[in-house]
Amino acid sequence: MPESDLPFEILSHIAIYVLNDDKPACMMTCKRWKIPFQESVWKTIEIDSFEKLEEICTIANNSTSRLPPYDLTTEIIRIHRPCNIRELQKTQAFRTFQNLKHLDIGAISYELADFGFTRYVPDSTSLVSLKLKIKAIDGIISTPITIGILGHMPNLQKIDIYPELSIYKIQFKLHQFNHLHTLLPKLTAIKLSLSFHWIHPKAVPSIPQTDPAPSVTTLDLEIIDWDHIWLYYFSFKYPNLRTLRWKTSRSEYEQTAKEYTMEKIELLRSITKAFTCLETIDFFTESSTEWAHAIFWEILCRLNSPVKRLKYSIRNYSCEARFLEGVIEQFTNSFSRTLETLSVVGNLLSFDIKNIVTPKLSHCPRLVDLEIKCCGVSIALDNVLDNCTALRRLSFCNGLLYINPETNERPIQHGLRTLELDTVTTKSFVFNYISSRCRDLEYMALIQTQIYESVSEKTKGLHINMSYTNFKKLYLDHVLFYLSDDFMNMNITIKLVLLSQLTDPRKTNKDPEHGNVESFATHIAWFHLSDALKNNTSLNSLDITQLSEEDGYDITRQFLDFQLKRNYNSQEAKTFIREQTSVHPWKKDICEGCVEFTCGRINEYRIL
C-alpha cells in the first residue's frame, strides 16, 4: 500500500511518535496526511509562558478554517516557565480549548494577598488532570489559595501538586483536606508533597463519621511532617484505596517520635477494618523505629491487608541486618496469601559472612518476583524455592547465597526463569543445584559475585555445571572465582575461565547437582583475568580478555599436561609452564587452575 493511501486512523497513530519539528514536513507530503498531522500538532501544546499561550489562543479563535476544529482538538497544555496567579486569572485557554483535559503548569507563584484573585480564575469543567508546581514566596505556600484554584476545576480526577523546592511545604489541616474533597468529588488519584498539621484530640471522635472518598483509588504522599492520627483518618476516608505510595523525610522525625504516644498506638490498634482493597504499596522511610512503621505494624500487617505488590525502601545508616530480617519475615507472613511481588531495599553496603542473618520466608504461593538488596542478610535458596513455588524472578544483592546442608536431596522442580546476583558470595555447588532444580531458567546476571569451592590440589579445576540450563542470555560482570573461602587472598583467584555448552543437552550421565557430569561439551571461549588484579583487590579493577581459539586450544592441552606433570613432580610442572610465559603471559596462571562454566545452551552471553 502506498503511503498516500494509509488510513486516517493509522496516520493519526503515527503522528503521536513524530517530533513536532518534523510534523510540518509530514503535513506537506500529501493532502491525506495534512489533517492527522495538523491535529497532532494542536493536540499537545508545549510553550514557555502564558504570554505565548495567549498568542496561540488568539490564532485558534481567529482561524477561518474549521479543519481541524482547534477548540476541540487540543487536549494537553504544558507551560514550562514560571508564572503567577494573575496570568492564570486572565488566560483565554479554558474558554478557547473546550476539550482541554490535562494542564501542567511548570511553576506558579502567589502571595497571601492574592487570595481574592482566586475568585476570578476561569472555570474549566473539561479538565480531568492537573500538575501544579508551586513556587514559595518568602518561604510560604498558601494552602487556601491552592484549594481556591482547584475549586474552579470541579471535574478533576487526578492532581499532582508539589513545591518547587523540597525544603518548603504545603501544609494541610484536617478541615482543609475535607474541603478539598468536597470541591473535587471525582478525584481518583492524589499525588501531594506536603505536611500534615497536628490534629486536636477533640476532633478524633468525629473521624469515624468522616465522609468517605470512595472514588479515590491512588494516594501518593511525600510527607515532611505528620501526625499519626492522620493514619486513623485515612483508614476511614479511603475505603477503596488500591495503590499507596508513602514517603517520609527526616526533617521532623524527632518531634514526631515524641508525639507517638501509647494513646495514639491504641487508637491505631482500635481500627478493625481498613484498606480492604489495597493491592500496591511503595514505602520509603529514613527511620527504623516503630513509629515510622506504624502504618505497617499497627494497621496493614495486623489486619492482613490484601497486598499484592510491595516495595519497601529504607535509608538509615544505623539500621541493622536483624531489623531488615524481621521486616522481610513480617511481610511474607502478613501478606502471604496475596503477595505477588516483593522488593526490600536497604542501604547496608556490606554483610558479615561470619554472622549469618537469614530471614525465614513464609509460604507465599502467589509470589512471582522477589528482590532483596543491601539488607545485610543472606538467603537460603532452597527455603526460597520451597516456599515461593510460583517465583519467576529472584534478584539478590549484597549477601551470602547458600543451600541448607539438610535440604531434600530430590527437591521438587521449580519454574524460576530469571536470576540476578549482585555482590553476592556463593559456592559453585549452588549453581549445580539451580540447574538441576530450575530447568526453565533463561536469564542469569552475575555482577561482582564471588564464587568459591574447595577443590583438589591435584587438579585445581573448578567446574560450574549448569548443563540442564539453556540460557537466552548470560551476563557475567566482574565475577571472581576462588579455590577456597579466603577471599582476601588474591593468590587463590582462578584467572582462566572456560565457557562451554553441550553439543547435545540430552546427553548427561549424572545429575548436575552433584557435579562432575560426564557430558558432550564444546568450548565457546576462554577468558583470562589480568595480572593487575594481584595488586588491587577491587572487583572493579578486573580486566578480562577473551583469548583466541589458538590460545584456547593451547590452554586445554597444556592444562592437561600440567596436571600430569604435577602428579609426577610439582616443581617440574612449574618450570614447564614458566618457560612458555614470555610469549603468552596467561600461561603462568595455568598453575593456579581454571574454571569451566558449562551450560546446556547459550543463545547470547556477555562477560566483562
XYZ file of C-alpha atoms in Angstrom:
608
model
C 0.000 0.000 0.000
C 1.458 3.411 -0.954
C 1.949 5.973 1.828
C -0.694 8.255 0.335
C -3.371 5.577 0.846
C -2.765 4.923 4.555
C -5.998 5.158 6.595
C -6.635 8.225 8.758
C -6.522 6.148 11.972
C -3.056 4.777 11.200
C -1.710 8.204 10.254
C -3.061 9.662 13.493
C -1.294 6.936 15.470
C 1.984 7.505 13.601
C 1.739 11.259 14.260
C 1.895 10.639 18.020
C 5.507 9.423 17.711
C 6.747 12.106 15.295
C 8.575 15.115 16.762
C 6.761 18.445 16.434
C 9.655 19.866 14.425
C 9.137 17.148 11.802
C 5.349 17.338 11.582
C 5.189 20.323 9.142
C 7.111 18.256 6.573
C 4.627 15.404 7.071
C 1.714 17.812 6.503
C 3.198 18.713 3.129
C 3.591 15.087 1.989
C 0.110 14.840 0.513
C -3.466 16.002 1.073
C -4.403 12.890 3.056
C -1.544 13.443 5.516
C -2.314 17.102 6.291
C -5.218 16.820 8.749
C -3.963 13.990 11.034
C -0.548 15.622 11.482
C -2.100 19.083 11.889
C -4.398 17.719 14.581
C -1.426 16.104 16.301
C 0.380 19.472 16.469
C -2.613 21.050 18.187
C -3.436 18.108 20.435
C -0.497 18.818 22.760
C 0.690 22.408 23.219
C 4.038 22.920 24.958
C 5.020 26.545 25.493
C 7.293 28.630 27.719
C 4.841 31.154 29.117
C 1.214 32.237 29.427
C 2.044 35.108 27.058
C 2.825 32.584 24.318
C -0.310 30.629 25.245
C -2.454 33.730 24.719
C -0.983 34.177 21.234
C -1.939 30.596 20.389
C -5.444 31.170 21.755
C -5.799 34.217 19.502
C -4.721 32.194 16.449
C -7.261 29.473 17.269
C -10.080 31.952 17.896
C -9.419 33.899 14.687
C -8.898 30.902 12.429
C -11.306 30.802 9.453
C -10.632 27.098 8.920
C -12.619 24.633 10.964
C -10.493 21.700 9.808
C -9.282 20.707 12.246
C -11.556 22.285 14.907
C -8.843 23.748 17.159
C -11.192 24.387 20.048
C -11.886 20.640 20.313
C -8.532 19.244 19.173
C -6.276 20.496 21.990
C -6.274 18.169 24.995
C -2.927 18.830 26.714
C -1.171 22.105 27.618
C 2.254 22.258 29.277
C 3.745 25.578 30.436
C 7.426 25.263 31.292
C 8.423 28.675 32.673
C 7.236 30.296 35.939
C 4.018 32.282 36.022
C 1.796 33.945 38.618
C -1.861 33.726 39.589
C -2.769 36.892 37.690
C -1.705 35.281 34.407
C -3.831 32.243 35.232
C -6.745 34.555 36.017
C -6.548 36.282 32.600
C -5.979 33.266 30.379
C -8.320 32.523 27.449
C -7.186 28.899 27.313
C -10.122 27.403 29.251
C -12.625 29.208 27.031
C -10.754 28.572 23.796
C -9.927 24.892 24.184
C -13.195 23.377 25.298
C -11.831 19.819 25.260
C -8.743 20.553 27.384
C -8.140 17.575 29.662
C -4.600 17.897 31.040
C -2.849 21.033 32.331
C 0.764 21.108 33.526
C 1.965 24.424 34.999
C 5.735 24.414 35.472
C 5.903 26.791 38.425
C 3.193 29.151 39.679
C 3.664 31.693 42.453
C 1.211 33.583 44.636
C 1.285 35.571 47.855
C -1.161 35.601 50.766
C -2.556 38.868 49.402
C -3.547 37.092 46.184
C -6.329 35.106 47.844
C -9.027 37.381 46.373
C -7.832 36.672 42.835
C -8.820 33.009 43.095
C -12.463 34.073 42.645
C -11.664 35.312 39.139
C -9.776 32.266 37.908
C -11.817 30.998 34.931
C -13.694 27.755 35.388
C -12.724 24.654 33.469
C -15.164 21.759 33.521
C -13.261 19.734 30.932
C -10.012 19.392 32.935
C -9.500 15.923 34.418
C -5.792 16.134 35.263
C -3.694 18.913 36.823
C 0.026 19.028 37.580
C 0.972 22.078 39.598
C 4.421 23.079 40.832
C 4.223 25.929 43.337
C 6.947 28.460 43.970
C 7.167 29.648 47.561
C 7.176 33.405 48.244
C 9.148 34.355 51.360
C 9.197 30.670 52.261
C 5.403 30.419 52.361
C 2.949 28.476 50.215
C -0.682 29.373 50.820
C -2.906 26.317 51.176
C -6.178 28.335 50.947
C -5.098 29.828 47.591
C -4.107 26.398 46.299
C -7.512 24.999 47.250
C -9.185 28.106 45.753
C -7.567 27.454 42.370
C -8.591 23.787 42.424
C -12.166 24.805 43.159
C -12.510 26.155 39.611
C -11.764 22.709 38.171
C -14.567 20.609 39.695
C -14.187 17.575 37.434
C -10.539 16.888 38.205
C -9.778 13.195 38.595
C -6.013 13.386 39.060
C -3.945 16.033 40.856
C -0.164 16.284 41.279
C 0.817 19.231 43.493
C 4.280 19.859 44.904
C 6.585 22.771 45.891
C 9.316 23.937 43.561
C 11.890 23.360 46.320
C 11.502 20.409 48.685
C 12.560 22.468 51.730
C 9.192 24.230 51.602
C 5.916 22.537 52.304
C 2.213 22.828 51.646
C 0.550 22.257 54.986
C -2.959 20.848 55.227
C -5.229 20.976 58.228
C -7.962 18.402 58.687
C -10.820 20.693 57.634
C -8.853 21.844 54.551
C -8.308 18.278 53.438
C -12.008 17.544 53.798
C -12.850 20.749 51.895
C -10.528 19.697 49.061
C -12.566 16.519 48.615
C -15.824 18.461 48.732
C -14.641 20.672 45.859
C -13.267 17.745 43.842
C -15.729 14.863 44.293
C -14.481 12.957 41.237
C -10.873 12.548 42.378
C -9.415 9.098 41.731
C -5.668 9.779 42.095
C -3.989 12.180 44.534
C -0.275 12.999 44.472
C 0.900 15.577 47.026
C 4.152 16.730 48.561
C 3.015 18.242 51.856
C 2.975 18.317 55.617
C 0.014 17.455 57.847
C -0.981 19.789 60.636
C -1.444 18.399 64.124
C -4.972 17.079 64.758
C -6.548 18.180 68.024
C -7.647 15.276 70.284
C -11.165 16.729 70.422
C -11.505 16.106 66.671
C -10.676 12.397 66.946
C -14.159 11.108 67.997
C -15.715 12.603 64.850
C -13.223 10.986 62.436
C -15.172 7.694 62.069
C -18.086 9.806 60.750
C -15.877 11.366 58.062
C -17.479 11.402 54.611
C -15.539 8.774 52.652
C -13.992 9.411 49.243
C -14.866 6.113 47.549
C -13.627 7.162 44.105
C -10.020 7.659 45.299
C -8.007 4.565 44.412
C -4.465 6.022 44.325
C -2.793 8.039 47.085
C 0.795 9.222 46.607
C 2.151 11.223 49.544
C 5.599 12.687 50.121
C 5.361 13.835 53.729
C 7.638 16.250 55.537
C 5.769 16.440 58.833
C 2.823 14.423 60.099
C 0.745 13.217 62.998
C -0.190 9.550 63.430
C -3.861 10.454 63.829
C -3.852 11.098 60.068
C -3.405 7.336 59.592
C -6.565 6.870 61.618
C -8.308 9.424 59.365
C -7.127 7.784 56.116
C -8.463 4.399 57.221
C -11.989 5.868 57.161
C -11.523 8.362 54.308
C -10.299 5.966 51.600
C -12.228 2.670 51.772
C -11.435 1.736 48.160
C -7.744 2.656 48.062
C -5.788 0.310 45.789
C -2.393 1.999 45.442
C -0.469 3.774 48.210
C 2.900 5.490 47.971
C 4.106 6.659 51.376
C 7.386 8.577 51.638
C 8.532 10.372 54.783
C 11.605 12.535 55.387
C 13.767 13.056 58.471
C 13.155 16.766 58.986
C 10.612 16.369 61.776
C 11.391 12.838 62.997
C 12.454 13.800 66.493
C 9.259 15.734 67.193
C 7.070 13.062 65.607
C 8.726 10.380 67.749
C 7.911 12.311 70.938
C 4.272 12.629 69.888
C 3.891 8.902 69.142
C 2.370 8.046 72.491
C 0.735 4.854 73.718
C -2.587 6.641 73.372
C -2.046 7.015 69.622
C -0.834 3.424 69.333
C -4.027 2.197 70.966
C -6.051 4.433 68.662
C -4.495 2.785 65.603
C -4.995 -0.661 67.107
C -8.672 0.085 67.577
C -9.143 0.025 63.807
C -10.840 -3.257 62.918
C -11.307 -2.764 59.193
C -9.282 -0.610 56.793
C -7.726 -0.648 53.327
C -9.551 -3.813 52.325
C -8.849 -3.134 48.622
C -5.202 -2.097 48.940
C -3.042 -4.012 46.449
C 0.071 -1.896 45.801
C 2.382 -0.201 48.335
C 5.531 1.831 47.701
C 7.011 2.754 51.096
C 10.107 4.839 51.858
C 11.462 5.881 55.232
C 14.677 7.111 56.818
C 13.987 5.625 60.249
C 13.906 2.074 61.581
C 11.763 2.999 64.594
C 8.376 1.547 65.474
C 6.543 4.835 64.933
C 7.963 5.267 61.419
C 6.489 1.857 60.542
C 3.156 2.327 62.311
C 1.259 2.096 59.017
C 2.564 -1.460 58.676
C 2.844 -2.807 62.207
C -0.384 -1.304 63.581
C -2.636 -1.361 60.510
C -1.678 -3.191 57.309
C 0.195 -6.190 58.774
C -2.128 -6.536 61.742
C -5.218 -6.533 59.518
C -3.594 -8.728 56.822
C -4.473 -6.324 54.017
C -4.690 -7.989 50.552
C -1.385 -6.528 49.343
C -0.141 -7.911 46.023
C 2.767 -5.604 45.164
C 5.031 -4.254 47.911
C 8.138 -2.109 47.541
C 9.920 -1.181 50.758
C 12.970 1.124 50.927
C 14.852 2.389 53.963
C 17.787 4.785 54.062
C 19.172 4.721 57.565
C 22.813 4.089 58.426
C 22.007 2.765 61.900
C 19.634 0.139 60.503
C 20.931 -3.397 61.139
C 20.514 -6.656 59.275
C 18.439 -8.108 62.135
C 15.838 -5.390 61.678
C 15.551 -5.989 57.922
C 15.393 -9.727 58.562
C 12.312 -9.047 60.699
C 10.802 -6.782 58.032
C 11.107 -9.471 55.337
C 9.674 -12.159 57.623
C 6.781 -9.931 58.712
C 5.832 -9.019 55.148
C 5.856 -12.597 53.862
C 3.859 -13.707 56.899
C 1.209 -10.947 56.905
C 0.615 -10.859 53.134
C 1.404 -14.498 52.353
C -1.943 -15.261 50.714
C -1.881 -12.374 48.218
C 1.719 -11.182 47.736
C 2.896 -11.324 44.096
C 5.933 -9.014 44.047
C 8.149 -8.026 46.971
C 11.103 -5.619 46.934
C 13.046 -4.810 50.115
C 15.928 -2.355 49.658
C 18.189 -1.210 52.491
C 21.457 0.724 52.458
C 23.813 -1.778 54.087
C 26.765 -1.972 51.734
C 28.383 -4.986 53.408
C 27.442 -8.151 55.239
C 29.113 -10.269 57.906
C 29.838 -13.678 56.444
C 30.755 -14.982 59.928
C 27.450 -13.863 61.431
C 24.797 -15.073 59.006
C 21.375 -13.429 59.243
C 18.856 -15.374 57.159
C 15.154 -14.470 57.008
C 12.795 -17.439 57.031
C 10.175 -16.792 54.370
C 6.601 -17.892 54.929
C 4.758 -19.841 52.267
C 3.813 -17.336 49.521
C 2.133 -19.345 46.749
C 1.482 -16.281 44.528
C 4.883 -14.586 44.796
C 6.450 -14.319 41.320
C 9.069 -11.580 41.825
C 11.403 -11.240 44.843
C 14.065 -8.544 45.235
C 16.291 -8.227 48.328
C 19.032 -5.608 48.072
C 21.597 -4.192 50.503
C 19.855 -5.629 53.568
C 22.920 -7.344 55.035
C 21.039 -10.652 55.073
C 21.761 -13.995 53.465
C 19.406 -16.234 51.525
C 18.907 -19.969 51.815
C 17.941 -20.631 48.206
C 16.213 -23.923 48.924
C 13.993 -22.186 51.506
C 13.017 -19.523 48.966
C 12.188 -22.042 46.232
C 10.284 -24.324 48.626
C 8.092 -21.508 49.973
C 7.712 -19.419 46.811
C 6.614 -22.071 44.339
C 5.426 -19.570 41.696
C 8.610 -17.446 41.785
C 9.856 -16.456 38.330
C 12.433 -13.755 39.152
C 14.912 -13.571 42.043
C 17.156 -10.525 42.455
C 19.595 -10.559 45.365
C 22.297 -8.019 46.228
C 24.975 -7.966 48.909
C 24.807 -11.199 50.877
C 25.544 -14.901 51.028
C 23.545 -17.303 48.852
C 23.664 -20.859 50.094
C 21.872 -24.204 50.281
C 20.902 -25.693 53.636
C 23.024 -28.803 54.318
C 19.919 -30.753 55.342
C 17.961 -29.854 52.203
C 15.983 -32.530 50.381
C 18.256 -34.468 48.019
C 15.469 -34.729 45.437
C 13.642 -31.382 45.617
C 10.557 -30.559 43.567
C 11.286 -28.911 40.196
C 10.881 -25.117 40.152
C 9.917 -22.653 37.386
C 12.408 -19.834 38.147
C 13.279 -18.023 34.895
C 15.451 -15.032 35.909
C 18.275 -14.889 38.472
C 20.176 -11.667 39.235
C 23.017 -11.706 41.777
C 24.982 -8.547 42.612
C 27.881 -8.509 45.107
C 26.916 -11.976 46.294
C 29.142 -14.688 47.741
C 28.260 -18.295 46.992
C 29.630 -21.766 46.325
C 29.868 -23.274 42.859
C 27.633 -26.107 44.104
C 24.734 -23.614 44.314
C 24.726 -23.256 40.521
C 24.725 -27.031 40.096
C 21.670 -27.094 42.392
C 19.959 -24.304 40.433
C 20.496 -26.060 37.110
C 19.110 -29.300 38.464
C 16.044 -27.775 40.095
C 15.237 -24.720 37.931
C 15.339 -26.116 34.418
C 13.309 -23.233 32.963
C 15.999 -20.676 33.867
C 16.582 -18.416 30.844
C 18.386 -15.316 32.093
C 21.172 -15.040 34.651
C 23.233 -11.982 35.592
C 26.173 -12.260 37.991
C 27.661 -8.879 38.953
C 30.711 -8.591 41.241
C 29.903 -12.058 42.504
C 32.414 -14.248 44.363
C 32.188 -17.972 43.635
C 34.293 -20.438 45.574
C 34.736 -24.130 46.288
C 37.416 -26.224 47.926
C 38.971 -28.166 45.063
C 41.548 -30.880 44.732
C 45.177 -29.777 44.988
C 45.926 -32.245 42.232
C 43.581 -30.790 39.636
C 42.899 -27.208 40.748
C 39.894 -27.288 38.433
C 36.606 -25.624 39.415
C 33.586 -26.875 37.464
C 30.315 -24.921 37.477
C 27.918 -27.324 35.851
C 24.624 -25.909 34.605
C 24.115 -28.467 31.882
C 20.330 -28.537 32.367
C 20.127 -24.774 31.728
C 19.503 -23.294 28.297
C 20.247 -19.590 28.559
C 18.661 -16.975 26.362
C 21.119 -14.542 27.938
C 24.052 -14.992 30.333
C 25.732 -11.897 31.802
C 28.932 -12.131 33.892
C 30.316 -8.816 35.138
C 33.452 -8.740 37.325
C 32.928 -12.253 38.663
C 35.746 -13.770 40.755
C 36.407 -17.472 41.264
C 38.277 -18.819 44.294
C 39.827 -22.108 45.399
C 38.612 -21.566 48.982
C 36.657 -19.070 51.109
C 39.781 -16.961 51.799
C 38.539 -14.099 49.636
C 41.205 -11.581 50.630
C 43.986 -13.823 49.325
C 44.215 -12.849 45.680
C 46.754 -15.625 45.095
C 43.954 -18.181 45.160
C 41.958 -16.385 42.483
C 41.463 -18.514 39.370
C 42.365 -16.432 36.347
C 41.462 -18.725 33.451
C 37.775 -19.255 32.690
C 36.289 -21.547 30.067
C 32.726 -21.079 28.862
C 31.281 -24.190 27.258
C 27.964 -25.682 26.204
C 26.699 -29.161 25.490
C 26.622 -30.363 21.906
C 23.545 -32.357 22.897
C 21.915 -31.204 26.184
C 20.132 -34.538 26.479
C 23.376 -36.492 26.834
C 24.268 -36.256 30.506
C 25.171 -39.265 32.609
C 24.609 -37.781 36.069
C 22.516 -35.137 37.773
C 24.478 -31.804 37.601
C 23.528 -31.089 41.218
C 26.313 -33.482 42.203
C 28.860 -32.029 39.794
C 31.405 -33.820 37.565
C 28.801 -34.601 34.929
C 30.036 -36.652 32.038
C 28.716 -34.825 29.002
C 29.466 -33.925 25.418
C 30.572 -30.270 25.614
C 32.028 -27.864 23.109
C 34.200 -24.905 24.080
C 32.744 -21.455 23.387
C 35.636 -19.270 24.567
C 38.480 -18.977 27.064
C 38.855 -15.812 29.168
C 41.833 -14.513 31.128
C 41.743 -12.258 34.207
C 44.613 -9.777 34.089
C 47.555 -9.794 36.498
C 46.653 -6.250 37.608
C 44.217 -7.910 39.976
C 47.064 -9.102 42.175
C 47.851 -5.587 43.248
C 44.265 -4.421 43.586
C 41.536 -6.240 45.490
C 38.767 -4.134 43.986
C 36.356 -6.074 41.793
C 36.080 -3.029 39.543
C 39.791 -3.379 38.684
C 39.174 -6.596 36.769
C 40.481 -6.675 33.231
C 39.083 -9.674 31.354
C 40.351 -10.656 27.914
C 38.811 -13.185 25.572
C 41.579 -15.386 24.216
C 41.928 -16.576 20.647
C 40.878 -20.056 19.552
C 44.542 -20.983 19.201
C 45.307 -19.875 22.753
C 42.236 -21.720 23.972
C 43.461 -24.913 22.349
C 46.885 -24.426 23.966
C 45.314 -23.889 27.394
C 43.267 -27.057 27.082
C 46.302 -29.100 26.049
C 48.772 -27.530 28.485
C 46.399 -27.693 31.446
C 46.155 -31.443 30.903
C 49.946 -31.605 30.576
C 50.270 -29.585 33.773
C 48.009 -31.984 35.640
C 50.051 -34.982 34.512
C 53.330 -33.299 35.377
C 52.033 -32.072 38.737
C 51.240 -35.605 39.756
C 54.793 -36.543 38.939
C 56.786 -33.506 40.109
C 55.267 -30.144 41.121
C 58.461 -28.156 40.617
C 58.939 -29.669 37.180
C 55.420 -28.642 36.221
C 56.002 -25.030 37.283
C 59.243 -24.935 35.309
C 57.419 -26.352 32.287
C 54.870 -23.560 32.417
C 57.319 -20.758 33.281
C 59.390 -21.437 30.191
C 56.440 -20.551 27.944
C 55.136 -17.350 29.573
C 57.368 -14.991 27.611
C 55.192 -15.450 24.519
C 51.803 -15.898 26.228
C 51.555 -14.137 29.645
C 48.403 -16.090 30.555
C 50.375 -19.337 30.647
C 51.834 -18.611 34.073
C 48.285 -18.718 35.500
C 47.715 -22.320 34.449
C 49.421 -23.339 37.675
C 46.628 -21.581 39.590
C 43.927 -23.728 37.970
C 40.956 -22.963 35.744
C 37.179 -22.645 35.849
C 34.869 -24.390 33.425
C 31.364 -22.904 33.230
C 29.211 -25.427 31.370
C 25.642 -24.798 30.204
C 23.177 -26.730 28.110
C 22.824 -23.972 25.521
C 23.714 -20.253 25.448
C 21.931 -18.046 22.930
C 23.673 -14.829 23.986
C 26.387 -14.055 26.531
C 28.409 -11.104 27.738
C 31.435 -11.267 30.021
C 33.060 -8.134 31.447
